[in-house]
Amino acid sequence: DGILIIARTDARTGHGLDEAIARGQAYLGAGADIIFVESPESVEEVRCITREIHGPVMFNNVEGGTSPFIPRDVLQDLGVAMTIYPNALTRIMTKSAITLLQTLKDEGTTASLLDEMLTHKELFALFDHDEWVALEKKYLGNK
């Protein structure tokens, strides 16, 4: 329990869609829980994958990737069970970090970016800061 086996095939690119679907079906037969066919080239190919693979299908939604970038509601209508957005968070955080560092270099301060930052209270709330401080006080006293 608690383990999900996602079987990936990259056969679409080198061997074609039919081979990728056949491999996905074989993975299901071998016990995979969800099938990930990498790099379908159109919405119609995604539709074909979800229709031909007789189990849950995962889609790799990459901004600017090989596959089309497909909105969630369309993916749901296509029968996609799970969607990932690899590197999206890393890419946006890195761009923000570069902006901050360039602003610091150019302006000597990050004050102009204050409205784009979380407050300390908002940041700490993400990590249940107050609860951790209460536990610390409970077990460490007033040290």
CSV table of N, CA and C in Angstrom, one decimal:
chain,number,residue,atom,x,y,z
A,1,ASP,N,0.8,-1.2,0.0
A,1,ASP,CA,0.0,0.0,0.0
A,1,ASP,C,0.9,1.3,0.0
A,2,GLY,N,0.3,2.3,-0.6
A,2,GLY,CA,1.1,3.6,-0.6
A,2,GLY,C,2.1,3.7,-1.7
A,3,ILE,N,2.3,2.7,-2.5
A,3,ILE,CA,3.2,2.8,-3.6
A,3,ILE,C,2.5,2.7,-4.9
A,4,LEU,N,2.8,3.7,-5.8
A,4,LEU,CA,2.2,3.8,-7.1
A,4,LEU,C,3.3,3.5,-8.1
A,5,ILE,N,3.2,2.6,-9.0
A,5,ILE,CA,4.2,2.3,-10.0
A,5,ILE,C,3.8,3.0,-11.3
A,6,ILE,N,4.6,3.9,-11.7
A,6,ILE,CA,4.4,4.7,-13.0
A,6,ILE,C,5.4,4.1,-14.0
A,7,ALA,N,4.9,3.5,-15.1
A,7,ALA,CA,5.8,3.0,-16.1
A,7,ALA,C,5.8,3.9,-17.3
A,8,ARG,N,7.0,4.3,-17.6
A,8,ARG,CA,7.3,5.3,-18.7
A,8,ARG,C,7.8,4.6,-19.9
A,9,THR,N,7.3,5.0,-21.0
A,9,THR,CA,8.0,4.6,-22.3
A,9,THR,C,8.3,5.8,-23.1
A,10,ASP,N,9.5,5.8,-23.7
A,10,ASP,CA,9.9,6.9,-24.6
A,10,ASP,C,9.9,6.4,-26.0
A,11,ALA,N,9.2,5.3,-26.3
A,11,ALA,CA,9.1,4.7,-27.6
A,11,ALA,C,8.5,5.5,-28.6
A,12,ARG,N,7.6,6.5,-28.2
A,12,ARG,CA,6.9,7.3,-29.2
A,12,ARG,C,7.9,8.0,-30.2
A,13,THR,N,8.9,8.5,-29.6
A,13,THR,CA,9.9,9.3,-30.5
A,13,THR,C,10.6,8.4,-31.5
A,14,GLY,N,11.1,7.3,-31.0
A,14,GLY,CA,12.0,6.5,-31.9
A,14,GLY,C,11.3,5.4,-32.6
A,15,HIS,N,10.1,4.9,-32.1
A,15,HIS,CA,9.5,3.7,-32.6
A,15,HIS,C,8.0,4.0,-33.0
A,16,GLY,N,7.5,5.1,-32.7
A,16,GLY,CA,6.1,5.4,-33.1
A,16,GLY,C,5.1,5.2,-32.0
A,17,LEU,N,3.9,5.8,-32.3
A,17,LEU,CA,2.9,5.8,-31.3
A,17,LEU,C,2.3,4.4,-31.0
A,18,ASP,N,2.2,3.6,-32.1
A,18,ASP,CA,1.6,2.2,-31.9
A,18,ASP,C,2.5,1.4,-30.9
A,19,GLU,N,3.8,1.5,-31.1
A,19,GLU,CA,4.8,0.8,-30.3
A,19,GLU,C,4.7,1.3,-28.8
A,20,ALA,N,4.6,2.6,-28.7
A,20,ALA,CA,4.5,3.2,-27.3
A,20,ALA,C,3.3,2.7,-26.6
A,21,ILE,N,2.2,2.6,-27.3
A,21,ILE,CA,0.9,2.1,-26.7
A,21,ILE,C,1.1,0.6,-26.4
A,22,ALA,N,1.7,-0.2,-27.3
A,22,ALA,CA,1.9,-1.6,-27.0
A,22,ALA,C,2.7,-1.8,-25.8
A,23,ARG,N,3.8,-1.0,-25.6
A,23,ARG,CA,4.6,-1.1,-24.4
A,23,ARG,C,3.8,-0.7,-23.2
A,24,GLY,N,3.0,0.4,-23.3
A,24,GLY,CA,2.2,0.7,-22.2
A,24,GLY,C,1.2,-0.4,-21.7
A,25,GLN,N,0.6,-1.0,-22.7
A,25,GLN,CA,-0.3,-2.2,-22.4
A,25,GLN,C,0.5,-3.3,-21.7
A,26,ALA,N,1.7,-3.5,-22.2
A,26,ALA,CA,2.6,-4.6,-21.6
A,26,ALA,C,2.9,-4.2,-20.2
A,27,TYR,N,3.2,-3.0,-19.9
A,27,TYR,CA,3.5,-2.5,-18.5
A,27,TYR,C,2.4,-2.7,-17.6
A,28,LEU,N,1.1,-2.5,-18.1
A,28,LEU,CA,0.0,-2.7,-17.3
A,28,LEU,C,-0.1,-4.2,-16.9
A,29,GLY,N,0.1,-5.0,-18.0
A,29,GLY,CA,0.1,-6.5,-17.8
A,29,GLY,C,1.1,-6.9,-16.8
A,30,ALA,N,2.2,-6.2,-16.7
A,30,ALA,CA,3.3,-6.6,-15.7
A,30,ALA,C,3.0,-6.0,-14.3
A,31,GLY,N,2.0,-5.2,-14.2
A,31,GLY,CA,1.6,-4.7,-12.8
A,31,GLY,C,1.8,-3.2,-12.6
A,32,ALA,N,2.1,-2.5,-13.6
A,32,ALA,CA,2.2,-1.0,-13.5
A,32,ALA,C,0.8,-0.5,-13.1
A,33,ASP,N,0.8,0.6,-12.3
A,33,ASP,CA,-0.5,1.2,-11.9
A,33,ASP,C,-0.9,2.3,-12.9
A,34,ILE,N,0.0,3.0,-13.5
A,34,ILE,CA,-0.3,4.1,-14.4
A,34,ILE,C,0.8,4.2,-15.5
A,35,ILE,N,0.4,4.5,-16.7
A,35,ILE,CA,1.2,4.5,-17.9
A,35,ILE,C,1.6,5.9,-18.3
A,36,PHE,N,2.8,6.2,-18.5
A,36,PHE,CA,3.3,7.5,-19.0
A,36,PHE,C,4.0,7.3,-20.3
A,37,VAL,N,3.3,7.7,-21.4
A,37,VAL,CA,3.8,7.7,-22.7
A,37,VAL,C,4.4,9.1,-23.0
A,38,GLU,N,5.7,9.1,-23.1
A,38,GLU,CA,6.5,10.4,-23.2
A,38,GLU,C,6.3,10.9,-24.7
A,39,SER,N,6.2,12.2,-24.8
A,39,SER,CA,6.2,12.9,-26.1
A,39,SER,C,5.2,12.7,-27.1
A,40,PRO,N,3.9,12.5,-26.7
A,40,PRO,CA,2.9,12.6,-27.8
A,40,PRO,C,2.9,13.9,-28.5
A,41,GLU,N,2.7,13.9,-29.8
A,41,GLU,CA,2.9,15.1,-30.6
A,41,GLU,C,1.7,16.0,-30.9
A,42,SER,N,0.5,15.5,-30.4
A,42,SER,CA,-0.7,16.2,-30.6
A,42,SER,C,-1.8,15.8,-29.6
A,43,VAL,N,-2.8,16.6,-29.6
A,43,VAL,CA,-4.0,16.3,-28.7
A,43,VAL,C,-4.6,15.0,-29.2
A,44,GLU,N,-4.7,14.8,-30.5
A,44,GLU,CA,-5.2,13.5,-31.0
A,44,GLU,C,-4.4,12.3,-30.6
A,45,GLU,N,-3.1,12.5,-30.5
A,45,GLU,CA,-2.3,11.4,-30.0
A,45,GLU,C,-2.5,11.1,-28.6
A,46,VAL,N,-2.8,12.1,-27.8
A,46,VAL,CA,-3.1,11.9,-26.3
A,46,VAL,C,-4.4,11.1,-26.3
A,47,ARG,N,-5.4,11.6,-27.1
A,47,ARG,CA,-6.7,10.9,-27.2
A,47,ARG,C,-6.5,9.4,-27.5
A,48,CYS,N,-5.7,9.1,-28.5
A,48,CYS,CA,-5.4,7.8,-28.9
A,48,CYS,C,-4.8,7.0,-27.8
A,49,ILE,N,-3.9,7.6,-27.1
A,49,ILE,CA,-3.2,6.9,-25.9
A,49,ILE,C,-4.2,6.5,-24.9
A,50,THR,N,-5.0,7.5,-24.5
A,50,THR,CA,-6.0,7.2,-23.4
A,50,THR,C,-7.1,6.2,-23.9
A,51,ARG,N,-7.4,6.2,-25.1
A,51,ARG,CA,-8.4,5.3,-25.7
A,51,ARG,C,-7.8,3.8,-25.8
A,52,GLU,N,-6.6,3.7,-26.2
A,52,GLU,CA,-6.0,2.4,-26.5
A,52,GLU,C,-5.3,1.7,-25.3
A,53,ILE,N,-4.9,2.5,-24.3
A,53,ILE,CA,-4.3,1.9,-23.1
A,53,ILE,C,-5.4,1.7,-22.1
A,54,HIS,N,-5.6,0.5,-21.7
A,54,HIS,CA,-6.7,0.1,-20.8
A,54,HIS,C,-6.4,0.2,-19.4
A,55,GLY,N,-6.0,1.4,-19.0
A,55,GLY,CA,-5.7,1.7,-17.6
A,55,GLY,C,-5.3,3.2,-17.5
A,56,PRO,N,-5.0,3.7,-16.3
A,56,PRO,CA,-4.8,5.1,-16.1
A,56,PRO,C,-3.5,5.6,-16.9
A,57,VAL,N,-3.6,6.8,-17.4
A,57,VAL,CA,-2.5,7.4,-18.2
A,57,VAL,C,-2.1,8.7,-17.6
A,58,MET,N,-0.8,8.9,-17.6
A,58,MET,CA,-0.2,10.2,-17.0
A,58,MET,C,0.3,11.0,-18.2
A,59,PHE,N,0.1,12.3,-18.1
A,59,PHE,CA,0.6,13.2,-19.2
A,59,PHE,C,1.7,14.2,-18.6
A,60,ASN,N,2.7,14.4,-19.4
A,60,ASN,CA,3.8,15.3,-19.0
A,60,ASN,C,3.6,16.7,-19.6
A,61,ASN,N,3.0,17.6,-18.9
A,61,ASN,CA,2.7,18.9,-19.4
A,61,ASN,C,3.9,19.9,-19.2
A,62,VAL,N,4.6,20.1,-20.3
A,62,VAL,CA,5.8,20.9,-20.2
A,62,VAL,C,5.7,22.2,-21.0
A,63,GLU,N,5.8,23.3,-20.4
A,63,GLU,CA,5.7,24.6,-21.2
A,63,GLU,C,6.9,24.6,-22.2
A,64,GLY,N,6.5,24.7,-23.5
A,64,GLY,CA,7.6,24.7,-24.5
A,64,GLY,C,8.2,23.4,-24.8
A,65,GLY,N,7.6,22.3,-24.4
A,65,GLY,CA,8.1,21.0,-24.6
A,65,GLY,C,7.7,20.4,-26.0
A,66,THR,N,8.0,19.2,-26.3
A,66,THR,CA,7.7,18.5,-27.5
A,66,THR,C,6.2,18.3,-27.7
A,67,SER,N,5.6,17.9,-26.6
A,67,SER,CA,4.1,17.7,-26.6
A,67,SER,C,3.4,19.0,-26.5
A,68,PRO,N,2.1,19.1,-27.0
A,68,PRO,CA,1.4,20.3,-26.8
A,68,PRO,C,1.2,20.6,-25.3
A,69,PHE,N,1.1,21.8,-25.0
A,69,PHE,CA,0.8,22.2,-23.6
A,69,PHE,C,-0.8,22.3,-23.5
A,70,ILE,N,-1.4,21.4,-22.7
A,70,ILE,CA,-2.8,21.2,-22.8
A,70,ILE,C,-3.4,21.6,-21.4
A,71,PRO,N,-4.5,22.4,-21.5
A,71,PRO,CA,-5.1,22.8,-20.2
A,71,PRO,C,-5.8,21.6,-19.5
A,72,ARG,N,-5.9,21.8,-18.2
A,72,ARG,CA,-6.4,20.7,-17.3
A,72,ARG,C,-7.7,20.2,-17.7
A,73,ASP,N,-8.7,21.0,-18.0
A,73,ASP,CA,-10.0,20.6,-18.4
A,73,ASP,C,-10.0,19.7,-19.7
A,74,VAL,N,-9.1,20.1,-20.6
A,74,VAL,CA,-9.0,19.3,-21.8
A,74,VAL,C,-8.4,17.9,-21.5
A,75,LEU,N,-7.4,17.9,-20.7
A,75,LEU,CA,-6.8,16.6,-20.3
A,75,LEU,C,-7.8,15.7,-19.6
A,76,GLN,N,-8.6,16.3,-18.7
A,76,GLN,CA,-9.6,15.5,-18.1
A,76,GLN,C,-10.6,15.0,-19.1
A,77,ASP,N,-11.0,15.8,-20.0
A,77,ASP,CA,-11.9,15.3,-21.1
A,77,ASP,C,-11.3,14.2,-21.9
A,78,LEU,N,-10.0,14.3,-22.1
A,78,LEU,CA,-9.3,13.3,-22.9
A,78,LEU,C,-9.1,11.9,-22.1
A,79,GLY,N,-9.4,12.0,-20.8
A,79,GLY,CA,-9.3,10.8,-20.0
A,79,GLY,C,-7.9,10.6,-19.3
A,80,VAL,N,-7.1,11.7,-19.2
A,80,VAL,CA,-5.8,11.6,-18.6
A,80,VAL,C,-6.1,11.6,-17.1
A,81,ALA,N,-5.5,10.6,-16.4
A,81,ALA,CA,-5.7,10.4,-14.9
A,81,ALA,C,-4.8,11.3,-14.1
A,82,MET,N,-3.6,11.6,-14.6
A,82,MET,CA,-2.6,12.3,-13.8
A,82,MET,C,-1.8,13.2,-14.7
A,83,THR,N,-1.5,14.4,-14.3
A,83,THR,CA,-0.6,15.3,-15.1
A,83,THR,C,0.5,15.8,-14.2
A,84,ILE,N,1.7,15.9,-14.8
A,84,ILE,CA,2.8,16.5,-14.0
A,84,ILE,C,3.2,17.7,-14.8
A,85,TYR,N,3.8,18.7,-14.1
A,85,TYR,CA,4.4,19.9,-14.6
A,85,TYR,C,5.8,20.0,-14.2
A,86,PRO,N,6.7,19.1,-14.8
A,86,PRO,CA,8.1,19.1,-14.4
A,86,PRO,C,8.8,20.4,-14.6
A,87,ASN,N,9.6,20.7,-13.6
A,87,ASN,CA,10.4,21.9,-13.7
A,87,ASN,C,9.7,23.2,-13.7
A,88,ALA,N,8.4,23.3,-13.7
A,88,ALA,CA,7.7,24.6,-13.7
A,88,ALA,C,8.0,25.4,-12.5
A,89,LEU,N,8.0,24.8,-11.3
A,89,LEU,CA,8.3,25.5,-10.1
A,89,LEU,C,9.7,25.9,-10.1
A,90,THR,N,10.6,25.0,-10.5
A,90,THR,CA,12.1,25.4,-10.5
A,90,THR,C,12.3,26.5,-11.5
A,91,ARG,N,11.7,26.5,-12.6
A,91,ARG,CA,11.9,27.5,-13.6
A,91,ARG,C,11.4,28.9,-13.2
A,92,ILE,N,10.3,28.9,-12.5
A,92,ILE,CA,9.7,30.2,-12.1
A,92,ILE,C,10.5,30.8,-10.9
A,93,MET,N,10.9,29.9,-10.0
A,93,MET,CA,11.6,30.3,-8.8
A,93,MET,C,13.0,30.8,-9.2
A,94,THR,N,13.6,30.1,-10.2
A,94,THR,CA,15.0,30.6,-10.7
A,94,THR,C,14.9,31.9,-11.3
A,95,LYS,N,13.8,32.1,-12.1
A,95,LYS,CA,13.7,33.4,-12.8
A,95,LYS,C,13.5,34.5,-11.7
A,96,SER,N,12.7,34.2,-10.7
A,96,SER,CA,12.5,35.2,-9.6
A,96,SER,C,13.8,35.5,-8.9
A,97,ALA,N,14.6,34.4,-8.7
A,97,ALA,CA,15.9,34.6,-8.0
A,97,ALA,C,16.8,35.5,-8.8
A,98,ILE,N,16.9,35.2,-10.1
A,98,ILE,CA,17.7,36.0,-11.0
A,98,ILE,C,17.3,37.5,-11.0
A,99,THR,N,16.0,37.7,-11.0
A,99,THR,CA,15.4,39.1,-10.9
A,99,THR,C,15.9,39.8,-9.6
A,100,LEU,N,15.7,39.0,-8.5
A,100,LEU,CA,16.1,39.6,-7.2
A,100,LEU,C,17.6,39.9,-7.2
A,101,LEU,N,18.4,39.0,-7.7
A,101,LEU,CA,19.9,39.2,-7.6
A,101,LEU,C,20.3,40.4,-8.5
A,102,GLN,N,19.6,40.5,-9.7
A,102,GLN,CA,20.0,41.6,-10.6
A,102,GLN,C,19.5,42.9,-10.0
A,103,THR,N,18.3,42.9,-9.4
A,103,THR,CA,17.9,44.1,-8.7
A,103,THR,C,18.8,44.6,-7.6
A,104,LEU,N,19.3,43.6,-6.8
A,104,LEU,CA,20.2,43.9,-5.7
A,104,LEU,C,21.5,44.5,-6.3
A,105,LYS,N,22.0,43.9,-7.4
A,105,LYS,CA,23.2,44.4,-8.0
A,105,LYS,C,23.0,45.8,-8.6
A,106,ASP,N,21.9,46.0,-9.3
A,106,ASP,CA,21.6,47.3,-9.9
A,106,ASP,C,21.2,48.4,-9.0
A,107,GLU,N,20.4,48.1,-7.9
A,107,GLU,CA,19.8,49.1,-7.1
A,107,GLU,C,20.5,49.1,-5.7
A,108,GLY,N,21.2,48.1,-5.4
A,108,GLY,CA,21.8,48.0,-4.0
A,108,GLY,C,20.9,47.7,-2.9
A,109,THR,N,19.7,47.3,-3.3
A,109,THR,CA,18.6,46.9,-2.3
A,109,THR,C,17.6,46.1,-3.0
A,110,THR,N,16.8,45.4,-2.2
A,110,THR,CA,15.7,44.6,-2.8
A,110,THR,C,14.3,45.3,-2.5
A,111,ALA,N,14.4,46.5,-2.0
A,111,ALA,CA,13.1,47.2,-1.5
A,111,ALA,C,12.1,47.3,-2.6
A,112,SER,N,12.5,47.4,-3.9
A,112,SER,CA,11.5,47.6,-5.0
A,112,SER,C,10.7,46.3,-5.2
A,113,LEU,N,11.2,45.2,-4.7
A,113,LEU,CA,10.6,43.9,-4.9
A,113,LEU,C,9.7,43.4,-3.7
A,114,LEU,N,9.6,44.3,-2.7
A,114,LEU,CA,8.9,43.9,-1.5
A,114,LEU,C,7.5,43.4,-1.7
A,115,ASP,N,6.8,44.0,-2.6
A,115,ASP,CA,5.4,43.6,-2.9
A,115,ASP,C,5.3,42.2,-3.6
A,116,GLU,N,6.4,41.7,-4.1
A,116,GLU,CA,6.4,40.4,-4.7
A,116,GLU,C,6.8,39.3,-3.7
A,117,MET,N,7.2,39.7,-2.5
A,117,MET,CA,7.7,38.8,-1.5
A,117,MET,C,6.5,38.4,-0.5
A,118,LEU,N,6.6,37.2,0.0
A,118,LEU,CA,5.8,36.9,1.2
A,118,LEU,C,6.3,37.7,2.4
A,119,THR,N,5.4,38.0,3.3
A,119,THR,CA,5.8,38.6,4.5
A,119,THR,C,6.4,37.5,5.4
A,120,HIS,N,7.1,37.9,6.4
A,120,HIS,CA,7.7,36.8,7.3
A,120,HIS,C,6.6,36.0,7.9
A,121,LYS,N,5.5,36.6,8.3
A,121,LYS,CA,4.4,35.8,8.8
A,121,LYS,C,3.8,34.8,7.8
A,122,GLU,N,3.6,35.3,6.6
A,122,GLU,CA,3.1,34.4,5.5
A,122,GLU,C,4.1,33.2,5.3
A,123,LEU,N,5.4,33.5,5.2
A,123,LEU,CA,6.4,32.5,5.1
A,123,LEU,C,6.4,31.5,6.2
A,124,PHE,N,6.4,32.0,7.4
A,124,PHE,CA,6.4,31.1,8.6
A,124,PHE,C,5.1,30.2,8.7
A,125,ALA,N,4.0,30.8,8.2
A,125,ALA,CA,2.7,30.0,8.2
A,125,ALA,C,2.8,28.8,7.3
A,126,LEU,N,3.6,28.9,6.3
A,126,LEU,CA,3.7,27.7,5.4
A,126,LEU,C,4.4,26.5,6.1
A,127,PHE,N,5.1,26.8,7.2
A,127,PHE,CA,5.8,25.7,7.9
A,127,PHE,C,5.3,25.5,9.3
A,128,ASP,N,4.1,26.0,9.6
A,128,ASP,CA,3.5,25.8,10.9
A,128,ASP,C,4.5,26.4,12.0
A,129,HIS,N,5.1,27.5,11.8
A,129,HIS,CA,6.1,28.0,12.7
A,129,HIS,C,5.6,28.2,14.1
A,130,ASP,N,4.4,28.7,14.3
A,130,ASP,CA,3.9,28.9,15.6
A,130,ASP,C,3.8,27.6,16.4
A,131,GLU,N,3.3,26.5,15.7
A,131,GLU,CA,3.2,25.2,16.4
A,131,GLU,C,4.6,24.7,16.8
A,132,TRP,N,5.6,24.9,15.9
A,132,TRP,CA,6.9,24.4,16.2
A,132,TRP,C,7.5,25.2,17.4
A,133,VAL,N,7.3,26.5,17.5
A,133,VAL,CA,7.8,27.3,18.6
A,133,VAL,C,7.1,26.9,19.9
A,134,ALA,N,5.8,26.6,19.8
A,134,ALA,CA,5.0,26.1,21.0
A,134,ALA,C,5.6,24.8,21.5
A,135,LEU,N,5.9,23.8,20.6
A,135,LEU,CA,6.5,22.6,21.0
A,135,LEU,C,7.9,22.8,21.6
A,136,GLU,N,8.7,23.7,21.0
A,136,GLU,CA,10.0,24.0,21.5
A,136,GLU,C,9.9,24.5,22.9
A,137,LYS,N,9.0,25.4,23.2
A,137,LYS,CA,8.8,26.0,24.5
A,137,LYS,C,8.3,24.9,25.5
A,138,LYS,N,7.4,24.0,25.0
A,138,LYS,CA,6.9,22.9,25.9
A,138,LYS,C,8.1,22.0,26.4
A,139,TYR,N,9.0,21.7,25.5
A,139,TYR,CA,10.0,20.7,25.8
A,139,TYR,C,11.3,21.3,26.3
A,140,LEU,N,11.6,22.6,25.9
A,140,LEU,CA,12.8,23.2,26.3
A,140,LEU,C,12.6,24.2,27.4
A,141,GLY,N,11.4,24.6,27.7
A,141,GLY,CA,11.1,25.6,28.7
A,141,GLY,C,11.5,27.0,28.2
A,142,ASN,N,12.0,27.8,29.1
A,142,ASN,CA,12.4,29.2,28.7
A,142,ASN,C,13.9,29.3,28.5
A,143,LYS,N,14.5,28.3,28.0
A,143,LYS,CA,16.0,28.3,27.9
A,143,LYS,C,16.4,29.3,26.8
